Short mmCIF file of C-alpha atoms in Angstrom, two decimals:
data_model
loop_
_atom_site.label_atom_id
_atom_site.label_comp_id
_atom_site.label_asym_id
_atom_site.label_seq_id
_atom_site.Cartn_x
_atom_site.Cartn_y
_atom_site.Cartn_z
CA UNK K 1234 -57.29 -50.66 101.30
CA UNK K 1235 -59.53 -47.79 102.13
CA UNK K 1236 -56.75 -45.03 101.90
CA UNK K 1237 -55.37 -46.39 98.56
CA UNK K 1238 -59.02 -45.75 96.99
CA UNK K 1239 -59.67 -42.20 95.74
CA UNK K 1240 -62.58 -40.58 97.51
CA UNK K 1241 -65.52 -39.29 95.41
CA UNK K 1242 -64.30 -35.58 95.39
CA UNK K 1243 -61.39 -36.32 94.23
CA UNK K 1244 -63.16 -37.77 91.36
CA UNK K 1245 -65.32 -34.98 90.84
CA UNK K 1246 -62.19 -33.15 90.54
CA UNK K 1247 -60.52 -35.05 88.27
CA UNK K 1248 -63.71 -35.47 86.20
CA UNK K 1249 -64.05 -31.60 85.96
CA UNK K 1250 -60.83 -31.24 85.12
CA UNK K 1251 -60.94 -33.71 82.07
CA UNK K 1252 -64.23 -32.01 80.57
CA UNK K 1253 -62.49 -28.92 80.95
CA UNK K 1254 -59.48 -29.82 78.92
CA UNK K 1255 -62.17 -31.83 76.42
CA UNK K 1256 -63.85 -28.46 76.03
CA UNK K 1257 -60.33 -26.36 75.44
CA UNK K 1258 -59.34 -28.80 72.89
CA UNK K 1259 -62.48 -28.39 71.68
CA UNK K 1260 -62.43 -24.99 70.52
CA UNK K 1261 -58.79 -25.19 69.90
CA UNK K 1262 -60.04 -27.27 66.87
CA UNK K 1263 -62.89 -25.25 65.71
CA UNK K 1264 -60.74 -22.15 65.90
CA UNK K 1265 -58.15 -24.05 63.81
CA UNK K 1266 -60.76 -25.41 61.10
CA UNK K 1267 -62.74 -22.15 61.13
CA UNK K 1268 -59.58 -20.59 60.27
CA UNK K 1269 -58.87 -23.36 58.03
CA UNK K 1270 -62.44 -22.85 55.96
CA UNK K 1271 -62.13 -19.20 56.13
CA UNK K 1272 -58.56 -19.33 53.97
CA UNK K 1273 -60.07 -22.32 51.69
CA UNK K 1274 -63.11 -20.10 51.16
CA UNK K 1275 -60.34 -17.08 50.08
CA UNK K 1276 -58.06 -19.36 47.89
CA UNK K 1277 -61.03 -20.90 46.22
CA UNK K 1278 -61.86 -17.86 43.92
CA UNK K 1279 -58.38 -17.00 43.06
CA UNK K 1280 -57.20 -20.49 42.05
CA UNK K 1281 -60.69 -20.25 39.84
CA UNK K 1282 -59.81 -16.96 38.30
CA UNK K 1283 -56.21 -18.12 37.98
CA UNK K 1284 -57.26 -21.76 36.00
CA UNK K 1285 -59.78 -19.59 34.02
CA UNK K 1286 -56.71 -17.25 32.81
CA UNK K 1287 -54.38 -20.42 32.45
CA UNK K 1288 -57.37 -21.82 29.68
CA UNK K 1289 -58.18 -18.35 27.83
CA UNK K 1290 -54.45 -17.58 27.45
CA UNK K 1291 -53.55 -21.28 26.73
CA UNK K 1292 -56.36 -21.10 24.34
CA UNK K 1293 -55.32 -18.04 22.60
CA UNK K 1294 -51.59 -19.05 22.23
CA UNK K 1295 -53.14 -22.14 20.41
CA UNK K 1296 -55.24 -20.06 18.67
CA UNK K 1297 -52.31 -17.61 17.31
CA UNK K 1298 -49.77 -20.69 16.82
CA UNK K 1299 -51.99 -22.46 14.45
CA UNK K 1300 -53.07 -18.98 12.74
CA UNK K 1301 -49.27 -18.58 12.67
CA UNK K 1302 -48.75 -21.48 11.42
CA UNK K 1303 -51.56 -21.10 8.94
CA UNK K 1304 -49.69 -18.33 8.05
CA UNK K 1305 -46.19 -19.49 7.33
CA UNK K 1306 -47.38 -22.30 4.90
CA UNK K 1307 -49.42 -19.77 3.27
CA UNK K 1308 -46.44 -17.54 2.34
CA UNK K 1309 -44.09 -20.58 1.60
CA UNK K 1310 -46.27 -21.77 -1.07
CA UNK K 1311 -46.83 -18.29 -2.31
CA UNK K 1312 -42.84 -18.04 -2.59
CA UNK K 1313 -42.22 -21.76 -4.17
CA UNK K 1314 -45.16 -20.64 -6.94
CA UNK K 1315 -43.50 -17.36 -7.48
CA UNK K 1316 -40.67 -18.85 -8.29
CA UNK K 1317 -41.55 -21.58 -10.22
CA UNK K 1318 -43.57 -19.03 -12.40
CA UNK K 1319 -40.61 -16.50 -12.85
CA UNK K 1320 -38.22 -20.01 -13.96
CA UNK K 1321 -41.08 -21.16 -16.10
CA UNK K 1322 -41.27 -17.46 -17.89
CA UNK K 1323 -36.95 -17.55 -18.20
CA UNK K 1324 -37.29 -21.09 -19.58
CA UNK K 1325 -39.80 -20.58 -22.24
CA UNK K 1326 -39.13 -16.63 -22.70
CA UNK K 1327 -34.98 -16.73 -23.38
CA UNK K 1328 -33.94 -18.74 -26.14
CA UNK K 1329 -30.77 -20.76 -26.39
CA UNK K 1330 -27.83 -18.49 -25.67
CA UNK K 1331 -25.20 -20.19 -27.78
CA UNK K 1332 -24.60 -23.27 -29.60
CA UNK K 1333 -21.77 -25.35 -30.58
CA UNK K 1334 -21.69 -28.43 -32.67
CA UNK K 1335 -18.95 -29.80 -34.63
CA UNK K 1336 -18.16 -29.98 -38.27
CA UNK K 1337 -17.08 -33.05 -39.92
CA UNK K 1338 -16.47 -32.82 -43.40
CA UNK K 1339 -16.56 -35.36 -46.65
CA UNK K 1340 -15.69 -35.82 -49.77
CA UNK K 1341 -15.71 -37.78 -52.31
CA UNK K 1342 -12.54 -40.57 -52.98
CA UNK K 1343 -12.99 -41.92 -56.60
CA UNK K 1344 -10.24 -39.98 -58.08
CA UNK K 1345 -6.89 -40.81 -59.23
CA UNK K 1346 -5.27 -41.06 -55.78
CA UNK K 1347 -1.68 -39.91 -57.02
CA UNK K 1348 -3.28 -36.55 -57.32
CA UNK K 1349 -2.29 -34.61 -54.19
CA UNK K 1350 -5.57 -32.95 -54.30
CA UNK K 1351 -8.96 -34.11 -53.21
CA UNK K 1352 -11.80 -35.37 -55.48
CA UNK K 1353 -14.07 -32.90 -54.42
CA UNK K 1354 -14.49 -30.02 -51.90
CA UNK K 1355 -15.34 -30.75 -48.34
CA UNK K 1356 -19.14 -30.48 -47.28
CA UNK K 1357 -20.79 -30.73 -44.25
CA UNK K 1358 -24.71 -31.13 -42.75
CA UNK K 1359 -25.28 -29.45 -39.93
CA UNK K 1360 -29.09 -29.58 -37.87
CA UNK K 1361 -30.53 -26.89 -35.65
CA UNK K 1362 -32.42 -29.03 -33.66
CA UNK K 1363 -32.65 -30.80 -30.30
CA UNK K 1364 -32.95 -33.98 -30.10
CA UNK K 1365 -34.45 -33.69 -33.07
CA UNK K 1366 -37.26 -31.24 -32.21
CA UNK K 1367 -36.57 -28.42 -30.32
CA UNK K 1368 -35.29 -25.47 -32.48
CA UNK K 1369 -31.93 -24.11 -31.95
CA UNK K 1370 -32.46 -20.70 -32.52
CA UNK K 1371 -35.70 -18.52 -32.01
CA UNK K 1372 -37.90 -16.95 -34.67
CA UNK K 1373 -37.10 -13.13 -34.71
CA UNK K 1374 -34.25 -12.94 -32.41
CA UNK K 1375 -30.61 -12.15 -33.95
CA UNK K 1376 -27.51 -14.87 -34.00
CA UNK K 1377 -23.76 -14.37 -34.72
CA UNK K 1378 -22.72 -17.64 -36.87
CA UNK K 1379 -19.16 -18.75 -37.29
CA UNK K 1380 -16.85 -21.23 -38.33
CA UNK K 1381 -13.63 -22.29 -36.68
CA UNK K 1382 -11.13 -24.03 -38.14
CA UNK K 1383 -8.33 -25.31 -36.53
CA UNK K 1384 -5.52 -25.67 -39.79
CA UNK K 1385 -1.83 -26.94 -39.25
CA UNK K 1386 0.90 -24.47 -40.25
CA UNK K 1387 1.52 -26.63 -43.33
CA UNK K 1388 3.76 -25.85 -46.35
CA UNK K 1389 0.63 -27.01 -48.10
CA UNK K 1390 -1.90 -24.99 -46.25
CA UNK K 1391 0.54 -21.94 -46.23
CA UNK K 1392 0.66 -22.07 -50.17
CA UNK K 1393 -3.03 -22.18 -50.53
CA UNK K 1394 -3.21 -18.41 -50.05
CA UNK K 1395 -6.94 -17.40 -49.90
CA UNK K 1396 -10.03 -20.16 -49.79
CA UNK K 1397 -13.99 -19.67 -49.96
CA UNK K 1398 -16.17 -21.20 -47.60
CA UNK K 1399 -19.88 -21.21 -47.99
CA UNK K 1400 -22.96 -21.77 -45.77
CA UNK K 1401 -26.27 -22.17 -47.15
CA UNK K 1402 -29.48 -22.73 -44.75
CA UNK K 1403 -32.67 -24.72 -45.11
CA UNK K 1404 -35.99 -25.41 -44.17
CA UNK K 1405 -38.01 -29.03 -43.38
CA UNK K 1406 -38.72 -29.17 -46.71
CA UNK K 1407 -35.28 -28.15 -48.05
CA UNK K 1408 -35.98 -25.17 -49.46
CA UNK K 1409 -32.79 -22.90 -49.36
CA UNK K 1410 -33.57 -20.07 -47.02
CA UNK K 1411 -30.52 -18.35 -46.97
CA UNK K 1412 -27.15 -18.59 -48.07
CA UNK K 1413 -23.49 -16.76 -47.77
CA UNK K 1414 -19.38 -17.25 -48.64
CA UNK K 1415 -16.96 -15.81 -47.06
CA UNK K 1416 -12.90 -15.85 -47.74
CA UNK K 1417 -10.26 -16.95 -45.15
CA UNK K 1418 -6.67 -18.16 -45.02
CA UNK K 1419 -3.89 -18.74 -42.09
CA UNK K 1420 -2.08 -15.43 -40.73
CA UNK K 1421 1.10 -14.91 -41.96
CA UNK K 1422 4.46 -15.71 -40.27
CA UNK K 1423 7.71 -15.03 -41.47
CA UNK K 1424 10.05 -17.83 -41.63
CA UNK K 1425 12.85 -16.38 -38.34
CA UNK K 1426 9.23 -16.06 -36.75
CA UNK K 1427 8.74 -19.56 -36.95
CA UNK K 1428 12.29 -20.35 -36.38
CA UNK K 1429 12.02 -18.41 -32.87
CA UNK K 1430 9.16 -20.00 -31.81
CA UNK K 1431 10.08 -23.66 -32.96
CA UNK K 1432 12.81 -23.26 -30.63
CA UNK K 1433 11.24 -21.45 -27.62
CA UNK K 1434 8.00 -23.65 -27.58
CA UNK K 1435 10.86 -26.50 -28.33
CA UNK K 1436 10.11 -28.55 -24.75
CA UNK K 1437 6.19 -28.24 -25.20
CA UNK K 1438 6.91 -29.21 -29.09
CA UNK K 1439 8.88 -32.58 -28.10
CA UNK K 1440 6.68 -33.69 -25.34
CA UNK K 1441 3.54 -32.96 -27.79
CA UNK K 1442 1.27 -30.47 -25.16
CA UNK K 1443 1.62 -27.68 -28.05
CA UNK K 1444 1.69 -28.19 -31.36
CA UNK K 1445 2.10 -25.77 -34.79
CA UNK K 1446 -1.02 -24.74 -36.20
CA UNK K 1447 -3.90 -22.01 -36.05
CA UNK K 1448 -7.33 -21.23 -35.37
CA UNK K 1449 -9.19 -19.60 -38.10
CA UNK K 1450 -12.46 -17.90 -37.24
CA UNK K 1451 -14.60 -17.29 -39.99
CA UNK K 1452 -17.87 -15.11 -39.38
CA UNK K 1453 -20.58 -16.02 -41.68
CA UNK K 1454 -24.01 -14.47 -40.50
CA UNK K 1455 -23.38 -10.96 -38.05
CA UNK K 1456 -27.24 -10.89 -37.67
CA UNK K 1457 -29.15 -14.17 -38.66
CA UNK K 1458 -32.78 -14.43 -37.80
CA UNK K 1459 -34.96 -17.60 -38.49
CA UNK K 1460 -38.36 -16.81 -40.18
CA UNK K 1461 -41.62 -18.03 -38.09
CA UNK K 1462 -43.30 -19.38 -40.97
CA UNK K 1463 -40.16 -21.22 -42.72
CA UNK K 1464 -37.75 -22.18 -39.29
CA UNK K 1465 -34.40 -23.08 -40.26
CA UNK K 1466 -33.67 -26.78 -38.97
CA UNK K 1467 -30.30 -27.19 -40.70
CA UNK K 1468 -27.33 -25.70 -43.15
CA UNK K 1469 -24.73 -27.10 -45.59
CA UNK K 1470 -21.08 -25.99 -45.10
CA UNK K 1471 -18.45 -26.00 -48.24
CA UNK K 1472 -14.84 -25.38 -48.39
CA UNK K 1473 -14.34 -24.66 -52.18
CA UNK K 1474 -10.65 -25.64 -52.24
CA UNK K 1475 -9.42 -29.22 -53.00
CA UNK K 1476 -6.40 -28.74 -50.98
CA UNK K 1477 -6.84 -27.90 -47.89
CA UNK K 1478 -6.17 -29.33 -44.42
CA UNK K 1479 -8.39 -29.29 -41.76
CA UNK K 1480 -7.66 -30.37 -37.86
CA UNK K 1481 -11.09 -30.00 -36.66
CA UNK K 1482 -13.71 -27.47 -37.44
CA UNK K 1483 -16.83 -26.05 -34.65
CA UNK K 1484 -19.68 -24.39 -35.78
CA UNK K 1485 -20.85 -21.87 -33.20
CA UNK K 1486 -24.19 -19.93 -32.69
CA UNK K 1487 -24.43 -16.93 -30.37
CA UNK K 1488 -27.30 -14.71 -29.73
CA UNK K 1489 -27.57 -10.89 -29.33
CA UNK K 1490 -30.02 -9.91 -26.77
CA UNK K 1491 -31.83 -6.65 -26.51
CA UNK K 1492 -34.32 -5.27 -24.25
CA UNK K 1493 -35.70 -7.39 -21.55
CA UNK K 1494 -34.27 -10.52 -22.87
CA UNK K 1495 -30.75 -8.24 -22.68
CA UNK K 1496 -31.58 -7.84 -18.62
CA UNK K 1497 -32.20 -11.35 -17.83
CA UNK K 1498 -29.33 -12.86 -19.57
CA UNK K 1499 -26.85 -10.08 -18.39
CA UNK K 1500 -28.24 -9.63 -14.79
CA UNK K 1501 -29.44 -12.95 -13.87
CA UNK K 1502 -29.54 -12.09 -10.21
CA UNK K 1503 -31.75 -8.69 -10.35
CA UNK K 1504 -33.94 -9.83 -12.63
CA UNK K 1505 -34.81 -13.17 -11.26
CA UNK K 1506 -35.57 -10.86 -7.42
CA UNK K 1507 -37.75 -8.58 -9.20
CA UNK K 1508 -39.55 -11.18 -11.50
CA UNK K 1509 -40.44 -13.16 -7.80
CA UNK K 1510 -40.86 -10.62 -5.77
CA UNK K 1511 -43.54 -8.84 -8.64
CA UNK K 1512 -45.24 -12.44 -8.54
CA UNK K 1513 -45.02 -12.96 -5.11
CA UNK K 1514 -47.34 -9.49 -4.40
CA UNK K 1515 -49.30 -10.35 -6.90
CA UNK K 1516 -50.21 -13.69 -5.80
CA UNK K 1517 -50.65 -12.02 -2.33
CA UNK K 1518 -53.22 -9.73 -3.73
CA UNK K 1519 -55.19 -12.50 -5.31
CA UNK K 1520 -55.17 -14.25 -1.96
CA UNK K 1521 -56.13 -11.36 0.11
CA UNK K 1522 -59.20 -10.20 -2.02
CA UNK K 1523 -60.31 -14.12 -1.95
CA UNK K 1524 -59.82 -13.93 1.44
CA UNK K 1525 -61.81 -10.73 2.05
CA UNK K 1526 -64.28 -12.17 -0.20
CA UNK K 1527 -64.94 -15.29 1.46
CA UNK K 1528 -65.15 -14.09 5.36
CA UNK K 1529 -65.99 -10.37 4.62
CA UNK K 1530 -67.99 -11.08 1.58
CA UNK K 1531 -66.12 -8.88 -0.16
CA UNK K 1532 -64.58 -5.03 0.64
CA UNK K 1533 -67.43 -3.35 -0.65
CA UNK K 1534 -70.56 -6.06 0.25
CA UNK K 1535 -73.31 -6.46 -2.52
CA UNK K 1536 -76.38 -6.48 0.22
CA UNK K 1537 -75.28 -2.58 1.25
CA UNK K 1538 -75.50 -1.53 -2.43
CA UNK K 1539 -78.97 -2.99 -3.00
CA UNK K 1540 -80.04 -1.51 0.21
CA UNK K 1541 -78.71 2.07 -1.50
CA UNK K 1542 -80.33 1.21 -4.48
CA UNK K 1543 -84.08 -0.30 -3.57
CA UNK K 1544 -84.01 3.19 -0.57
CA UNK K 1545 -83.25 5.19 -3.97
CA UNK K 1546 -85.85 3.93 -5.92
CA UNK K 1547 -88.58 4.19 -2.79
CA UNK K 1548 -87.63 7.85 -2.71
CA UNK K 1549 -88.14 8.79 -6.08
CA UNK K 1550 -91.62 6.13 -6.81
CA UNK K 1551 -92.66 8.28 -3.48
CA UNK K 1552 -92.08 11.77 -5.31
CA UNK K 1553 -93.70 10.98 -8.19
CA UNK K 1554 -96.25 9.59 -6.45
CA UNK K 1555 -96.26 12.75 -4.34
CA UNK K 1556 -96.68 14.85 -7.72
CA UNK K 1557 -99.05 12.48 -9.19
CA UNK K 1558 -101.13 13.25 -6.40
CA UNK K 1559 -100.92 16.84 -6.35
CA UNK K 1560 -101.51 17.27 -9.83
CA UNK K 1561 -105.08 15.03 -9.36
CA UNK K 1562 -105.97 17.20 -6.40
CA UNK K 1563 -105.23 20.47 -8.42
CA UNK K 1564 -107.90 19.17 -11.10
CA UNK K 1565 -110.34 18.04 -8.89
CA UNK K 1566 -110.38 21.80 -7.92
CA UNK K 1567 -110.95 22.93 -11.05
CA UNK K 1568 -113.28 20.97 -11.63
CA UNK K 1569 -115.07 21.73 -9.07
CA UNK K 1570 -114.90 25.12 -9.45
CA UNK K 1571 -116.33 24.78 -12.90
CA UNK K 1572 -119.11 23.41 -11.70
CA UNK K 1573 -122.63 25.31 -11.02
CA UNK K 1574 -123.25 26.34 -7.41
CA UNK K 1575 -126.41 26.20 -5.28
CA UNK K 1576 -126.73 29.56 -3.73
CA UNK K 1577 -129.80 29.30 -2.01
CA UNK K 1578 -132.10 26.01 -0.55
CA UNK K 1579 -135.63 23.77 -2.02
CA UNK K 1580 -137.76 24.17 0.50
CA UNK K 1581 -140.72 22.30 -1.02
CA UNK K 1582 -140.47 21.49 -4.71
CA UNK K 1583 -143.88 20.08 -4.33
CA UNK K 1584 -145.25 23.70 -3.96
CA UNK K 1585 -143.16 25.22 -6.34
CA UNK K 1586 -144.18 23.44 -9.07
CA UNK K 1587 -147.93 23.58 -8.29
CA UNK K 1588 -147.39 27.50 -8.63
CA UNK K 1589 -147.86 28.46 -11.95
CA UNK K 1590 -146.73 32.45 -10.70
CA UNK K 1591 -143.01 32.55 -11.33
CA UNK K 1592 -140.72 33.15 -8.47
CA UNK K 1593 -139.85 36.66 -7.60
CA UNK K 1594 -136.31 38.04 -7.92
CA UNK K 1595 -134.79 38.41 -4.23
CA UNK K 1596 -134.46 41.73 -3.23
CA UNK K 1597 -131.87 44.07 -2.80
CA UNK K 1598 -132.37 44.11 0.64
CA UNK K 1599 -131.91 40.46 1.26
CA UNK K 1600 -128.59 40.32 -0.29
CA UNK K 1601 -127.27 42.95 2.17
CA UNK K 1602 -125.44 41.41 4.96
CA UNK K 1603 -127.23 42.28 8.13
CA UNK K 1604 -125.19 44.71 10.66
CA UNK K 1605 -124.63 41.55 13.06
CA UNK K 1606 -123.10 39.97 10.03
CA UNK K 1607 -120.51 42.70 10.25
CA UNK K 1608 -118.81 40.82 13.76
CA UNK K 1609 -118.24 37.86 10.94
CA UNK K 1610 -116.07 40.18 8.41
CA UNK K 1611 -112.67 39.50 10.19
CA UNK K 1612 -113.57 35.79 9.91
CA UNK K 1613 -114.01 36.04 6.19
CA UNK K 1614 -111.08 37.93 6.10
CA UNK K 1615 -109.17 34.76 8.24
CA UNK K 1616 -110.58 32.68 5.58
CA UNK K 1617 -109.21 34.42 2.54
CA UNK K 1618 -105.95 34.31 4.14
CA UNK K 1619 -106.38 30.34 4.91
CA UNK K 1620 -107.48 29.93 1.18
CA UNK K 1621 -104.26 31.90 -0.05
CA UNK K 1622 -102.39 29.11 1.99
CA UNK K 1623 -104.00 26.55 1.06
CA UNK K 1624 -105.95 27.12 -2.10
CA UNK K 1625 -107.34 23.62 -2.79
CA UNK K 1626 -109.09 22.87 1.07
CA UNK K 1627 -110.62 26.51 0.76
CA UNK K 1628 -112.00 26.69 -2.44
CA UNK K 1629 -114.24 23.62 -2.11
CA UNK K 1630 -115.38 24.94 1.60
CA UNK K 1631 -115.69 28.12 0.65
CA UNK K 1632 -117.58 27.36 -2.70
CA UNK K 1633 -119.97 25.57 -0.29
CA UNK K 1634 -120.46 28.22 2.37
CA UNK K 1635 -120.27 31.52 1.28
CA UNK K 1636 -121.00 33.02 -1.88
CA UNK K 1637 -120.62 36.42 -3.29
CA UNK K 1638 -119.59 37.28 0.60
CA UNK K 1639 -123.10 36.49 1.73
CA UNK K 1640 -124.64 34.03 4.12
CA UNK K 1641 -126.10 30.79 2.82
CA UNK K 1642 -129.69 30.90 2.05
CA UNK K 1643 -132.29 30.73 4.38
CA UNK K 1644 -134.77 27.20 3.96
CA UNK K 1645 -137.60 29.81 1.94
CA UNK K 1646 -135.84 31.24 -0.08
CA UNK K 1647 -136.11 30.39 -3.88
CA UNK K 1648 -133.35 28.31 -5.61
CA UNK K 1649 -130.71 30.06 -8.02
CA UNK K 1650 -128.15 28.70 -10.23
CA UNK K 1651 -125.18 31.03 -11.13
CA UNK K 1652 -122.16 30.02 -12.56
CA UNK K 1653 -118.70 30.55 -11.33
CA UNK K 1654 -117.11 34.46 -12.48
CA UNK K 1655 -113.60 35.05 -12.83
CA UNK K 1656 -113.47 35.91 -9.22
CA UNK K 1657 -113.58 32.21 -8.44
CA UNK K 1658 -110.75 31.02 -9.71
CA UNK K 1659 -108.35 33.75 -7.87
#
């Protein structure tokens, strides 16, 4: 039993060994998370600066989509008004182009009706307007008006040689604006002409897709134009022949376009890119100075010119100020250099007055300058070259200090009053 126990060193050993291998795995670990940490603490900034550049440039692709977008709208409804303006100036700038109505004529039938003839000569009434309010032809503008006549080569209508027909127009009121006749008949054909043709056009003939007559086109106005203050709204057509035969008849109206109506009828496709690409700019310039003006407050801002203007005004209220001042200065000067000096001092007016003996003129001696006044002659020189710089501080300091180039008088000397010479004002 003994031996099969361990013995206490041999679990010491084992002991040792087992904090020793603790300890190893111990540091293992903290190598392996300090390493960990120290990677974590590198990644950490870059994924930071990496999600802040995802945002900013996720933000600005945002940003220029929706300005994009912005964008695109902008210049698709600037396109559909373009456009729209450029069909609304075609619609109501061309007139209608041509016009086409027909003719159906009348007479009368209370005549004898063995008479091959007709009672009276066909008329017709024919009205210019649309649906009964829209004018067919524009005030000022130039139509081509003509008659066809579609007439069967007829022994009857090839006998009736030459015919008159006659258009007259009207106003609202029925006043008869204009009016005109011209003379028609069928072209001639000889009789093997017809022959020839009767049996070439033979099949066509029998089954009935041709048949024998002619189309007689009968100009009556070359250059029609409907007055602005009388519009035409219908006409009255006449045949003046009692025998004639008629198929069908068309009136037609075409117009003659010059100048720019001229371009936009005969080159629809230039003028209508040019009329929205001219509207198109200019709707971009309207759009761009009301854009300028609402962020930018305009290209040339109001507050700058103001600024300009107020600085401009300071300047020149400061000049004249600034003169004003100058000149005020310059009279004070003379006026104080028209005033009367004191040359000498009042020692006691007291005492002169109780002196009846008058006072006794100065000598000539005292109004000699002294030899030590002779060290001040440069300074009165320095002075007269200050005063000739600046003439109004000088005068009044020197009017003050020295006169006649002599020393002020002394405290007992006698008072005298002299006014200012000529030399004064120099």
């Amino acid at each position: 039993m003994y031996g099969l126990k361990d013995s206490p060193q041999q679990m010491q050993q084992s002991t040792g060994s087992e904090r020793r291998r603790t300890a190893q795995t111990g540091t293992s670990g903290r190598s392996v998370g300090s390493g960990s940490d120290t990677m974590g603490g590198t990644m950490a900034p870059v994924l930071h600066w990496v999600q802040d550049v995802g945002a900013v440039t996720l933000l600005k692709a945002r940003r220029t989509l929706f300005q994009a977008a912005v964008l695109f709208c902008v210049l698709v409804l600037l396109l559909w008004v373009s456009i729209f303006l450029y069909g609304s100036f075609y619609y109501s700038y061309m007139p209608t182009v041509s016009f086409s109505t027909p003719v159906h004529f009348y007479y009368t039938s209370d005549c004898d009706p063995l008479e091959s003839a007709l009672c009276s000569h066909p008329k017709a009434n024919i009205s210019f307007l649309k649906n009964e309010k829209d004018h067919v032809m524009a005030n000022s503008q130039p139509y081509r008006v003509s008659l066809e006549l579609e007439m069967p080569e007829s022994p009857v209508n090839e006998q009736l040689g030459m015919f008159m027909v006659k258009m007259s127009c009207y106003t609202k009121g029925g006043k008869i604006v204009s009016s005109v006749g011209r003379s028609t008949m069928l072209h001639y054909r000889s009789s093997l002409l017809q022959t020839l043709s009767t049996l070439l056009f033979s099949p066509l003939l029998l089954t009935g897709m041709s048949e024998q007559k002619q189309l007689i086109e009968v100009e009556l106005f070359s250059d029609y134009k409907s007055n602005a203050y009388q519009p035409t709204v219908g006409a009255v057509i006449e045949i003046h022949s009692k025998r004639v035969q008629v198929y069908s008849s068309q009136l037609r109206i075409h117009a003659y376009f010059t100048g720019v109506r001229y371009v936009l009828y005969n080159f629809p496709l230039t003028s209508a890119v040019i009329g929205v690409a001219t509207n198109f700019a200019f709707l971009s310039v309207i759009v761009l100075f009301s854009y300028l003006q609402f962020v930018w407050g305009g290209i040339w801002p109001p507050d700058q010119v103001r600024v300009r203007v107020m600085m401009g005004d300071n300047t020149r209220i400061q000049q004249r100020t600034e003169v004003a001042r100058k000149r005020m200065e310059k009279e004070n000067s003379f006026k104080d250099l028209a005033a009367p000096k004191v040359i000498g001092s009042v020692t006691d007016v007291s005492d002169f007055q109780g002196n009846d003996t008058p006072a006794e003129p100065p000598s000539k001696d005292a109004s000699v300058i002294p030899d030590a006044s002779g060290a001040d002659a440069p300074d009165s020189k320095e002075e007269e070259s200050h005063d000739s710089e600046e003439p109004e501080e000088a005068e009044g300091e020197q009017g003050v200090e020295v006169v006649n180039g002599s020393l002020p008088a002394e405290p007992d000397e006698t008072v005298l009053r002299q006014r200012p010479g000529p030399w004064m004002s120099l």
